[in-house]
Coordinates of C-alpha atoms and ligand atoms in Angstrom, one line a residue:
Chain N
X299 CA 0.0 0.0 0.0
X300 CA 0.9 3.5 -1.1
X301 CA 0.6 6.2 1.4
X302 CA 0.0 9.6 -0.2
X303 CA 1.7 12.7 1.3
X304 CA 1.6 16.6 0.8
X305 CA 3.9 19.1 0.9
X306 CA 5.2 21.0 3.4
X307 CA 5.5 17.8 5.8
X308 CA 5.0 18.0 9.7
X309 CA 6.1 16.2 12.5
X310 CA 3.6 13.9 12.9
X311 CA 3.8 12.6 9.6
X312 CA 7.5 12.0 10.0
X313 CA 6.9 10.3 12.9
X314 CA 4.1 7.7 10.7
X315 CA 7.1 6.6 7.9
X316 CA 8.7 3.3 8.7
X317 CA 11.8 2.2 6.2
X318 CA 10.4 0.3 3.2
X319 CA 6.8 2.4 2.9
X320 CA 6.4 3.4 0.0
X321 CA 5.3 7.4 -0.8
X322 CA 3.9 9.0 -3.2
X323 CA 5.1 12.9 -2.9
X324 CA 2.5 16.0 -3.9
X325 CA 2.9 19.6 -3.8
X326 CA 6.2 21.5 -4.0
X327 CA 9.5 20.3 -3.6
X328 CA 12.9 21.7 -4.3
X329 CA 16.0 20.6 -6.4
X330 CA 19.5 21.2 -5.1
X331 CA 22.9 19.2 -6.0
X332 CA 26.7 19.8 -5.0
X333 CA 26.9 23.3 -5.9
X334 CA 23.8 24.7 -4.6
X335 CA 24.0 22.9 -1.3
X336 CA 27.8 24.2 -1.3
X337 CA 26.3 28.3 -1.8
X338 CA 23.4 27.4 0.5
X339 CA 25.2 26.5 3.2
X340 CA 27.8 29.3 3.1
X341 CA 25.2 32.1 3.1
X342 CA 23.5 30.2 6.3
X343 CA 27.2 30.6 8.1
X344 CA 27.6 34.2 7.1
X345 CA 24.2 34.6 8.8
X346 CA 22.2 35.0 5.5
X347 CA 18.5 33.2 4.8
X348 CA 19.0 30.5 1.7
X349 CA 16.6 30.9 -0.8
X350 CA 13.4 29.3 0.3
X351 CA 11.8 28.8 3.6
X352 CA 13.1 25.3 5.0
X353 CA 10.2 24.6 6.7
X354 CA 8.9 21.6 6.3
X355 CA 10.0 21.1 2.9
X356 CA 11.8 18.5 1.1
X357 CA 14.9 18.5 -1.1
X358 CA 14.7 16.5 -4.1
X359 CA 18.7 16.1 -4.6
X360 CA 19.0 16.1 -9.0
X361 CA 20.2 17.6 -12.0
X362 CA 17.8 17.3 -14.6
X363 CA 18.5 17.4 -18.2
X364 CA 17.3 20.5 -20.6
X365 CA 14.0 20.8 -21.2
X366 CA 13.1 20.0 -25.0
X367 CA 10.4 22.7 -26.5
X368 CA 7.1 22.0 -24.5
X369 CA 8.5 20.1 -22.0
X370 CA 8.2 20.9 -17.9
X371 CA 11.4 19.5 -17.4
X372 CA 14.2 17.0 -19.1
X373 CA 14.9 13.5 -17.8
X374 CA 15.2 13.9 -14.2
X375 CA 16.5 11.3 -11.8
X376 CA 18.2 11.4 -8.4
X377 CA 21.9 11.9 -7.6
X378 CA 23.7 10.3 -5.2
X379 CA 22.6 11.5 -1.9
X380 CA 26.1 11.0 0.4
X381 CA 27.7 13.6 -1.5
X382 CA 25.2 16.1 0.2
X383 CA 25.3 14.7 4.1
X384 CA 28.4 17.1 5.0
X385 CA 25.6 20.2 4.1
X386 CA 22.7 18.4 6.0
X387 CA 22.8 19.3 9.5
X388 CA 22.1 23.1 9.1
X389 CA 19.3 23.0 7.0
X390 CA 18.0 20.3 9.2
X391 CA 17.9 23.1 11.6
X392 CA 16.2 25.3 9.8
X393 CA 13.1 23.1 9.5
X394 CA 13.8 20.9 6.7
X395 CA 12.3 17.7 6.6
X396 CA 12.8 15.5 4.0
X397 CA 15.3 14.6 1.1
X398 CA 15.4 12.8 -2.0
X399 CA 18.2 10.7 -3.3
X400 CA 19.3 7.3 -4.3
X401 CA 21.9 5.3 -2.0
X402 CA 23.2 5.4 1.3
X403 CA 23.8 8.1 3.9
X404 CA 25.8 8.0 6.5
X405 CA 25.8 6.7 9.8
X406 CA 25.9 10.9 11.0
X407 CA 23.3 11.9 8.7
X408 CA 21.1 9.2 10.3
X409 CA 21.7 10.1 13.4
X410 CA 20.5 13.8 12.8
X411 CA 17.1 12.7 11.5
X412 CA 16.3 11.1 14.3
X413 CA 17.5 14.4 16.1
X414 CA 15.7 16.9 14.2
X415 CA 13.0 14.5 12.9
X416 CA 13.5 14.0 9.2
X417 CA 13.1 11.6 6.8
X418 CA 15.5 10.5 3.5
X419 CA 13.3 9.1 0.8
X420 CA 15.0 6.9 -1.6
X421 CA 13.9 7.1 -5.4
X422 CA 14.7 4.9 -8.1
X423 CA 18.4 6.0 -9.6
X424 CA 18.5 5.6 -13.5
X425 CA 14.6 6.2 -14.2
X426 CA 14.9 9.7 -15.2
X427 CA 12.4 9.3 -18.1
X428 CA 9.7 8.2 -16.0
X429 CA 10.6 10.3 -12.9
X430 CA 9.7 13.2 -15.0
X431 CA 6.3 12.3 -15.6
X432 CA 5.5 13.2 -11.7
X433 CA 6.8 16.5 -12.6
X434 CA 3.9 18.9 -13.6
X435 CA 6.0 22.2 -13.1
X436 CA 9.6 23.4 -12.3
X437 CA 10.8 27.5 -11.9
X438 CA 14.4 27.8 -11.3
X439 CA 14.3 30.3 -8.0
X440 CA 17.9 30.8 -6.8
X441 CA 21.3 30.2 -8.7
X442 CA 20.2 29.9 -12.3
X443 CA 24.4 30.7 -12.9
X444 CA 24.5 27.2 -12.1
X445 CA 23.0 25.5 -15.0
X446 CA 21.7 22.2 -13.9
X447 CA 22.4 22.4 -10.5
X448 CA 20.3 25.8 -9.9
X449 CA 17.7 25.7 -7.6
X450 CA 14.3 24.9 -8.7
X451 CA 10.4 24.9 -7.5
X452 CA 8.8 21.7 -9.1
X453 CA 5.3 21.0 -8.5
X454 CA 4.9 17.0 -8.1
X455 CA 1.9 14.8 -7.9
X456 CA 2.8 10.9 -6.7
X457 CA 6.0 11.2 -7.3
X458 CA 7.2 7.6 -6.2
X459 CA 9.6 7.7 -3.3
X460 CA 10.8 5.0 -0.4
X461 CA 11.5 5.8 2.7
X462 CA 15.0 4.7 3.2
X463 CA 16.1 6.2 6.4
X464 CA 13.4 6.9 9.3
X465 CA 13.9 8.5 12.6
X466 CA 14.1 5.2 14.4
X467 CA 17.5 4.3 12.5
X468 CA 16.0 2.0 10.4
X469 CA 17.7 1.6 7.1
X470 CA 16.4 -0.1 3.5
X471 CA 19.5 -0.6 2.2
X472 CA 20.8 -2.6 5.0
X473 CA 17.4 -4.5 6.2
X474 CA 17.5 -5.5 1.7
X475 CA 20.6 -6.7 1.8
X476 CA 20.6 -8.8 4.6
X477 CA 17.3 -10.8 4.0
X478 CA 18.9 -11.9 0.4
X479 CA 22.7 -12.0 1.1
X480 CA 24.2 -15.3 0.6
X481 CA 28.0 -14.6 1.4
X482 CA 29.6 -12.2 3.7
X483 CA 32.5 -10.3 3.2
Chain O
X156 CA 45.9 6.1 -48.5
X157 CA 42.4 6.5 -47.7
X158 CA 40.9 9.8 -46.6
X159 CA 38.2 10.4 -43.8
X160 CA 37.2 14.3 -43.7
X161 CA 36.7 15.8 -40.0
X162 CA 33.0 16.9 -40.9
X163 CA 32.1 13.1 -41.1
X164 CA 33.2 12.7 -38.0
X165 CA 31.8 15.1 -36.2
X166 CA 28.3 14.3 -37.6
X167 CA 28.7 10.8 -37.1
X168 CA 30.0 11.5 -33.2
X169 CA 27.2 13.7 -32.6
X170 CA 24.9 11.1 -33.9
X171 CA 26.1 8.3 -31.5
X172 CA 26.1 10.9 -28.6
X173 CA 22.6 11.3 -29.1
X174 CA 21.3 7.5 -30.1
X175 CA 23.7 6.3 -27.0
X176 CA 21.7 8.9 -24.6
X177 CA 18.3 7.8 -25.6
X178 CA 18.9 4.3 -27.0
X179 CA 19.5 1.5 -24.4
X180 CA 21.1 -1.3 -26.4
X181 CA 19.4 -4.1 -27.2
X182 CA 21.9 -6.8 -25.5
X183 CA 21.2 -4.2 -22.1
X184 CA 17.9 -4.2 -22.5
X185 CA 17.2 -8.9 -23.3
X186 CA 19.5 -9.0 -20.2
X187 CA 17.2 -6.7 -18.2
X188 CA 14.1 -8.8 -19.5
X189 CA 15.8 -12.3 -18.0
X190 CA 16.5 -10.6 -14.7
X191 CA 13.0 -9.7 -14.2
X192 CA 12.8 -13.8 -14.0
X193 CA 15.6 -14.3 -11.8
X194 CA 15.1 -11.5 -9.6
X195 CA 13.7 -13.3 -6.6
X196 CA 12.5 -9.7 -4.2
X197 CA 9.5 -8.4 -5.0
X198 CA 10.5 -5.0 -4.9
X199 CA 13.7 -6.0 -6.9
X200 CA 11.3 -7.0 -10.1
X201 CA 9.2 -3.7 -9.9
X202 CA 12.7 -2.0 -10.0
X203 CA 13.6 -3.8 -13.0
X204 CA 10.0 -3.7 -14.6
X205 CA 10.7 0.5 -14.0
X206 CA 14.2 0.3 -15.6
X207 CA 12.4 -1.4 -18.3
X208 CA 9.9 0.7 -19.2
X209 CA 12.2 3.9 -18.7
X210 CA 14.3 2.4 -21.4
X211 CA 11.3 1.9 -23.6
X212 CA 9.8 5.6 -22.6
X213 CA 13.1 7.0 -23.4
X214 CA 13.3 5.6 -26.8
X215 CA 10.0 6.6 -28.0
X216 CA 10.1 9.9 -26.7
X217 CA 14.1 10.5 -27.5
X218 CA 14.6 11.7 -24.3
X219 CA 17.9 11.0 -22.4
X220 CA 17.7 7.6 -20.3
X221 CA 19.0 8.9 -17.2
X222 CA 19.7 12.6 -16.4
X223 CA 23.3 12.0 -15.9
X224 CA 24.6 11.7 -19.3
X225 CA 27.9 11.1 -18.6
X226 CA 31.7 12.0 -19.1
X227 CA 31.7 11.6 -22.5
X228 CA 33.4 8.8 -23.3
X229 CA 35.5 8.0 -26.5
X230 CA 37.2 5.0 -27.9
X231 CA 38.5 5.4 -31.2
X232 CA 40.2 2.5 -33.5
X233 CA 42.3 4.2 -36.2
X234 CA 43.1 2.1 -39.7
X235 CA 47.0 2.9 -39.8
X236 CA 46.0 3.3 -43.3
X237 CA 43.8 6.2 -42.8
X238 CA 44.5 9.7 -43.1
X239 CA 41.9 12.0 -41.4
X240 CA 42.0 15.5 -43.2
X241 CA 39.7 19.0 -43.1
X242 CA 41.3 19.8 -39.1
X243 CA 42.4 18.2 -35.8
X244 CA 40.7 15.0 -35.0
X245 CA 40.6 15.6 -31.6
X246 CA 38.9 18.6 -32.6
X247 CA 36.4 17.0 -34.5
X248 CA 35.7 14.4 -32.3
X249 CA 34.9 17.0 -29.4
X250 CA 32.8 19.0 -31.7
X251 CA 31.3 16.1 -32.2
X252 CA 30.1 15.6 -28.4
X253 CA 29.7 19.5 -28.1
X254 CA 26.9 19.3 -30.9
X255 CA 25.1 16.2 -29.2
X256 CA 25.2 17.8 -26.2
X257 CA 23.8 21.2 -26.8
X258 CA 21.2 20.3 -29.5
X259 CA 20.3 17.3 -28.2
X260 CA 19.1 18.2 -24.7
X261 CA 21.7 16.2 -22.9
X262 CA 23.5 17.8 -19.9
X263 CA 26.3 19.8 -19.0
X264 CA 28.4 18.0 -16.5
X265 CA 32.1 18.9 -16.9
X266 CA 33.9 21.5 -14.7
X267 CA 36.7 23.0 -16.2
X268 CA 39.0 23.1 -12.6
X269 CA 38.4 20.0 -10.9
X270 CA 39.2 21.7 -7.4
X271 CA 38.5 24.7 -7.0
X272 CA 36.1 26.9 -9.2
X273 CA 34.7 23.8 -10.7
X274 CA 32.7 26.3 -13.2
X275 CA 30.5 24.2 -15.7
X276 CA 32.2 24.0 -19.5
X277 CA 28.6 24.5 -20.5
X278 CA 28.7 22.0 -23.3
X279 CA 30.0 18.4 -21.8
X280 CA 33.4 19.3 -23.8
X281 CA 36.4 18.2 -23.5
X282 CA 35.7 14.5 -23.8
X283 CA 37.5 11.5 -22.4
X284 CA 39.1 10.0 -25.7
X285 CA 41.4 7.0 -25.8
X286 CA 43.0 6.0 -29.2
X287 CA 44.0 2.7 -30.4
X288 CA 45.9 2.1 -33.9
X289 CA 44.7 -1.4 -35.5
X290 CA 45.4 -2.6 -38.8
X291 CA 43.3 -1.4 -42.0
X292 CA 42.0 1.8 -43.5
X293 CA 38.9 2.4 -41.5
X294 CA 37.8 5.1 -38.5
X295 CA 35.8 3.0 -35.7
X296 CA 34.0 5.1 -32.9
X297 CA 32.3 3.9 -29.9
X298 CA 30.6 6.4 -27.5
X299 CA 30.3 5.2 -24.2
X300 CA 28.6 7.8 -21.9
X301 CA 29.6 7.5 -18.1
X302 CA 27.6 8.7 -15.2
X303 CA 29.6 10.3 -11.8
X304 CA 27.5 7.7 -9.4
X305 CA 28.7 4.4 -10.6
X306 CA 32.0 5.5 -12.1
X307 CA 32.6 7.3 -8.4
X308 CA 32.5 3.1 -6.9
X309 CA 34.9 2.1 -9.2
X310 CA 38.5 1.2 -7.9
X311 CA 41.9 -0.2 -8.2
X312 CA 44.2 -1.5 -6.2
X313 CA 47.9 -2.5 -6.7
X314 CA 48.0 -6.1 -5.0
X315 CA 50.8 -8.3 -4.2
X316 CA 51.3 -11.3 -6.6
X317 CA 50.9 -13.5 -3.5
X318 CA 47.6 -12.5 -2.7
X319 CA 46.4 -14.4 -5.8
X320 CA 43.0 -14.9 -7.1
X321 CA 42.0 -15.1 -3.3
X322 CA 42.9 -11.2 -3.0
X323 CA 41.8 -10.2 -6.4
X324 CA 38.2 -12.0 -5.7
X325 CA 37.9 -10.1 -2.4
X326 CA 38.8 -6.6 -4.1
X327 CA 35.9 -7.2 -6.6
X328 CA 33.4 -8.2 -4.1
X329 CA 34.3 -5.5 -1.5
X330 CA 34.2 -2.9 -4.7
X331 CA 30.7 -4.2 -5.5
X332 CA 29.4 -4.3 -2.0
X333 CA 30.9 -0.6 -1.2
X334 CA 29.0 0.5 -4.4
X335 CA 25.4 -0.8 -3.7
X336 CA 22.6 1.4 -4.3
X337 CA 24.9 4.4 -5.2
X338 CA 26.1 2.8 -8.6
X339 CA 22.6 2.1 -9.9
X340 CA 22.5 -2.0 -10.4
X341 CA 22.1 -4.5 -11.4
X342 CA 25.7 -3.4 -12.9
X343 CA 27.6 -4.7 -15.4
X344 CA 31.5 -4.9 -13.1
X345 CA 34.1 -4.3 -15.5
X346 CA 37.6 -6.0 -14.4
X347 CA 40.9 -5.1 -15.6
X348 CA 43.8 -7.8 -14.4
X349 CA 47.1 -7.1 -15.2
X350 CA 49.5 -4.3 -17.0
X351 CA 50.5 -1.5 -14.9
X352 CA 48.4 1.1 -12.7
X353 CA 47.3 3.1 -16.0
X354 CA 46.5 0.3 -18.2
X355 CA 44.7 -2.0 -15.7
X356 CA 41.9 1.2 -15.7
X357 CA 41.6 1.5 -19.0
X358 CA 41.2 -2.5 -19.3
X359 CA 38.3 -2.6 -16.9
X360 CA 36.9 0.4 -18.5
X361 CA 37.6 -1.6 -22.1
X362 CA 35.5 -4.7 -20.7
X363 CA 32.8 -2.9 -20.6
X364 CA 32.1 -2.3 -24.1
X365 CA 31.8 -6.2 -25.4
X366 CA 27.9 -7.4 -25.2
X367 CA 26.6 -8.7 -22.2
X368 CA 26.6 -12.5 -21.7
X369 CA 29.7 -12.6 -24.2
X370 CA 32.4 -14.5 -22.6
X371 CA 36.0 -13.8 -22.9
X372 CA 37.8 -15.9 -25.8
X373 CA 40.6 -16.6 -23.2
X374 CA 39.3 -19.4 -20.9
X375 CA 41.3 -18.3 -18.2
X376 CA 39.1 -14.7 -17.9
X377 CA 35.8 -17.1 -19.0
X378 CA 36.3 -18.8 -15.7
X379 CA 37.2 -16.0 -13.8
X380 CA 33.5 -14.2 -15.0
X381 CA 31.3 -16.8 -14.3
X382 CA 32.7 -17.4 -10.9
X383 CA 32.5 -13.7 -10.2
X384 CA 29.1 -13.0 -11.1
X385 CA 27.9 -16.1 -9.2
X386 CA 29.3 -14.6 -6.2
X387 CA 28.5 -11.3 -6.8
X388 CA 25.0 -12.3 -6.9
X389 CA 25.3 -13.5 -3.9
X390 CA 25.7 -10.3 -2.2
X391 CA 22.2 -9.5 -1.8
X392 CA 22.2 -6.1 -2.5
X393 CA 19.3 -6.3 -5.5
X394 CA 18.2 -4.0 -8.2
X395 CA 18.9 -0.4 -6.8
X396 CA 20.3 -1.8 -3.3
X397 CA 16.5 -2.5 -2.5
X398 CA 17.7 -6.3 -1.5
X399 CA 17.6 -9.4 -4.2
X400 CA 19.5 -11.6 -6.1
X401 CA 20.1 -9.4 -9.4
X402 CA 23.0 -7.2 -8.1
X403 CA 24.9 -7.9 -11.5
X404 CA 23.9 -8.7 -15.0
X405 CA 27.4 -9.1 -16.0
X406 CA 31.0 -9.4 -15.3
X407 CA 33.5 -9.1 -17.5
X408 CA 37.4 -9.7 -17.4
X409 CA 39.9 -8.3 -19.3
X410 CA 43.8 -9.8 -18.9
X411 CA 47.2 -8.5 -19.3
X412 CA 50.7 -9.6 -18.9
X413 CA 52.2 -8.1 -16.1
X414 CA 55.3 -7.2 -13.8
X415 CA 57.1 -10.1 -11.9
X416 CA 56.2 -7.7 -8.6
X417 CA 52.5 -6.7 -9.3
X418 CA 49.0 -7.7 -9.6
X419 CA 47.2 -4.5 -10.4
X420 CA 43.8 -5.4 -10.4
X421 CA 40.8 -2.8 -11.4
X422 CA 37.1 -2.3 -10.8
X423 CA 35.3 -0.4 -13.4
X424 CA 31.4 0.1 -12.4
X425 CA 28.8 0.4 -14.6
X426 CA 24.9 1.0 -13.6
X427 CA 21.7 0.1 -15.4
X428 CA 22.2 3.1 -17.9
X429 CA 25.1 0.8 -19.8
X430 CA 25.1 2.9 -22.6
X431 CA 27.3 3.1 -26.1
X432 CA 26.6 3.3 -29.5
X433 CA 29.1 3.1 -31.9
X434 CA 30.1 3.6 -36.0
X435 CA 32.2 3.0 -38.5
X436 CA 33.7 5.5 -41.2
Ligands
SF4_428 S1 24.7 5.8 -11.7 FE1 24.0 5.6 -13.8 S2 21.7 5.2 -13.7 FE2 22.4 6.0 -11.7 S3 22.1 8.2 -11.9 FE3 24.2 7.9 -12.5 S4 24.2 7.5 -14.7 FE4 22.1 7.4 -14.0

């Protein structure tokens, strides 16, 4: 079964995800890779806002391809989230709760969602093509020198997501793995 | 001696640039089909079904597979009785990629500093190109795009020729496993044994561009495959690290001659988007 969530999410919802449900995302999110979570975080330690309310909002961590003409958006998949966890914490702080990527985090980054109540949503790497599809708007807001990686507004509707890391330190990857590995090393 | 004209290749590079970003190949896509059979986790065969239909979406809308399309990867087989004329080849070839790339909707991914500014070249120029002179009068081209989250897993390691087969196993399993959902699988591991630190790379990287389910003609490196994707298989980690018995759809192994003190052995990762395309001029 599919639960259906809606942006901005609150506390209590967070508090509902177990590892392995599996979410379908509506409403606003926002796309930031390397560079934007680099500038983001920067302006937040010179004691500057970033450029869209945290609260309660998820970060959908991709770089999605041009648009062709009539297009919302190219192909757009997720990145690799554990090149992001050294820029978590302090958006965390500001209210953020959720992200969107594909692989592990690390043990740190799992220990902060449990401390500031957040959830990391896995998607499925690769399927840019049909990621898109969930995609019913996108505005680039903030950084737009950055090409791919500028920071965007889309407007999703079941936009298909796992939860991958909860705030009781469960884990997909790990709980997947273990149930179907046959060796050790 | 025969002449090839740098406009034919740039047309015919940006052409494979594009077909490689929106085409899965065929061999990619049977092998893709037969795991959906052996994947054994439910959620591992909706992952595949996904990957499958992307490919199929992809294709019909010429849209780029994945939104990582890649270092742009180049092998080229020059005839040593070829003479390219009209500019630089190298030239050509990345005017080539810089056409694809721009009119073809694929992204931008190359920095020009690798360190420090890391400012976007805008165009996905220059490309990675490796050149190969073999016998005949004929250009061959193969484009084999590489995305930053399984080529990031990939690894190599300069082993000890006592640590044996044992050693090398172990450095392709732990390279695997340490890659899991971040490369994308099932992958297709690419091995290099042999040569020197340079070559070994570009010998794993090499392995990657024969068909899936081909075996290597040399039945040492035929043994070596099957044993490693058996075992690799085994790990459990499962279409996208979800869990499952698909972590691999191929392994292949590429062998070289080497120095009386080494074993260099390298790991070339490849995710579900194994794409190339390739011509001949
Ligand atoms: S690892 Fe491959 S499939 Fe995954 S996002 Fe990168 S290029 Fe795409």
């Amino acid at each position: 079964m599919e639960k259906r969530l809606f942006t901005p999410l609150t506390d209590q919802v967070i508090e509902e995800l177990r590892v392995g449900d599996k979410v379908l995302l509506n409403g606003y999110i926002y796309t930031a890779r390397d560079a934007a979570h680099k500038r983001m975080v920067e302006a937040i330690s010179n004691g500057d806002m970033p450029p869209f309310d945290m609260k309660g909002q998820v970060i959908y961590y991709v770089g999605p391809t041009p648009p062709k003409p009539g297009q919302v958006i190219g192909s757009a998949g997720p990145t690799t989230a554990i090149r992001m966890d050294k820029y978590v914490e302090p958006l965390l702080k500001l209210g953020l709760k959720g992200m969107i990527g594909k692989g592990y985090r690390s043990t740190q980054v799992k220990e902060l969602l449990k401390k500031y109540k957040a959830v990391y949503f896995a998607a499925v790497g690769g399927v840019a093509v049909l990621l898109a599809k969930s995609i019913k708007s996108s505005e680039v807001i903030a950084y737009e020198d950055l090409g791919t990686e500028a920071i965007r507004r889309l407007y999703v509707e079941d936009f298909p997501v796992i939860v991958a890391n909860d705030i009781y330190g469960g884990d997909v990857f790990e709980e997947g793995r273990r149930k179907f590995a046959r060796i050790e090393i | 001696m025969r002449e090839v004209h740098c406009d034919k290749i740039i047309k015919a590079v940006k052409e494979i640039a594009i077909k490689a970003n929106y085409e899965l190949p065929q061999d990619v896509v049977y092998a893709f089909q037969s795991a959906v059979e052996k994947e054994e986790s439910p959620i591992g065969k909706e992952v595949l079904k996904q990957i499958l239909l992307n490919a199929q979406t992809a294709k019909e809308e010429q849209m780029a597979y994945c939104q990582d399309t890649g270092v742009a990867v180049l092998f080229v087989e020059i005839g040593q009785d070829v003479h390219v004329v009209g500019g630089s080849l190298v030239d050509a070839l990345n005017e080539g990629i810089r056409q694809a790339y721009t009119e073809g909707y694929l992204r931008a991914s190359m920095v020009y500093d690798p360190v420090f500014e890391r400012k976007n070249t805008k165009d996905n120029t220059p490309a990675v190109i490796h050149f190969f002179i073999v016998p005949g009068d004929k250009i061959r081209i193969t484009f084999a795009p590489k995305g930053a989250g399984s080529e990031n897993t990939s690894r190599l390691a300069m082993l000890k020729p006592a640590d044996g087969w044992e050693g090398v196993k172990r450095f392709v399993l732990e390279t695997v496993k340490l890659a899991g959902p971040n490369a994308c699988p099932p992958l297709t591991v690419g091995v290099g044994i042999g040569g020197n630190f340079e070559y070994c790379a570009l010998l794993s990287k090499k392995a990657l561009l024969r068909k899936t389910g081909e075996r290597s003609k040399d039945p040492v490196a035929r043994r070596i495959e099957e044993e490693l994707i058996e075992d690799i298989n085994k790990l459990g980690l499962g279409p996208m690290g979800f869990g499952g018995t698909v972590t691999a759809v191929d392994v292949r192994v590429e062998l070289y001659p080497c120095h009386i003190a080494s074993l260099p052995v390298a790991v070339n990762v490849q995710c579900h988007a194994s794409r190339h395309a390739e011509v001949e001029l």
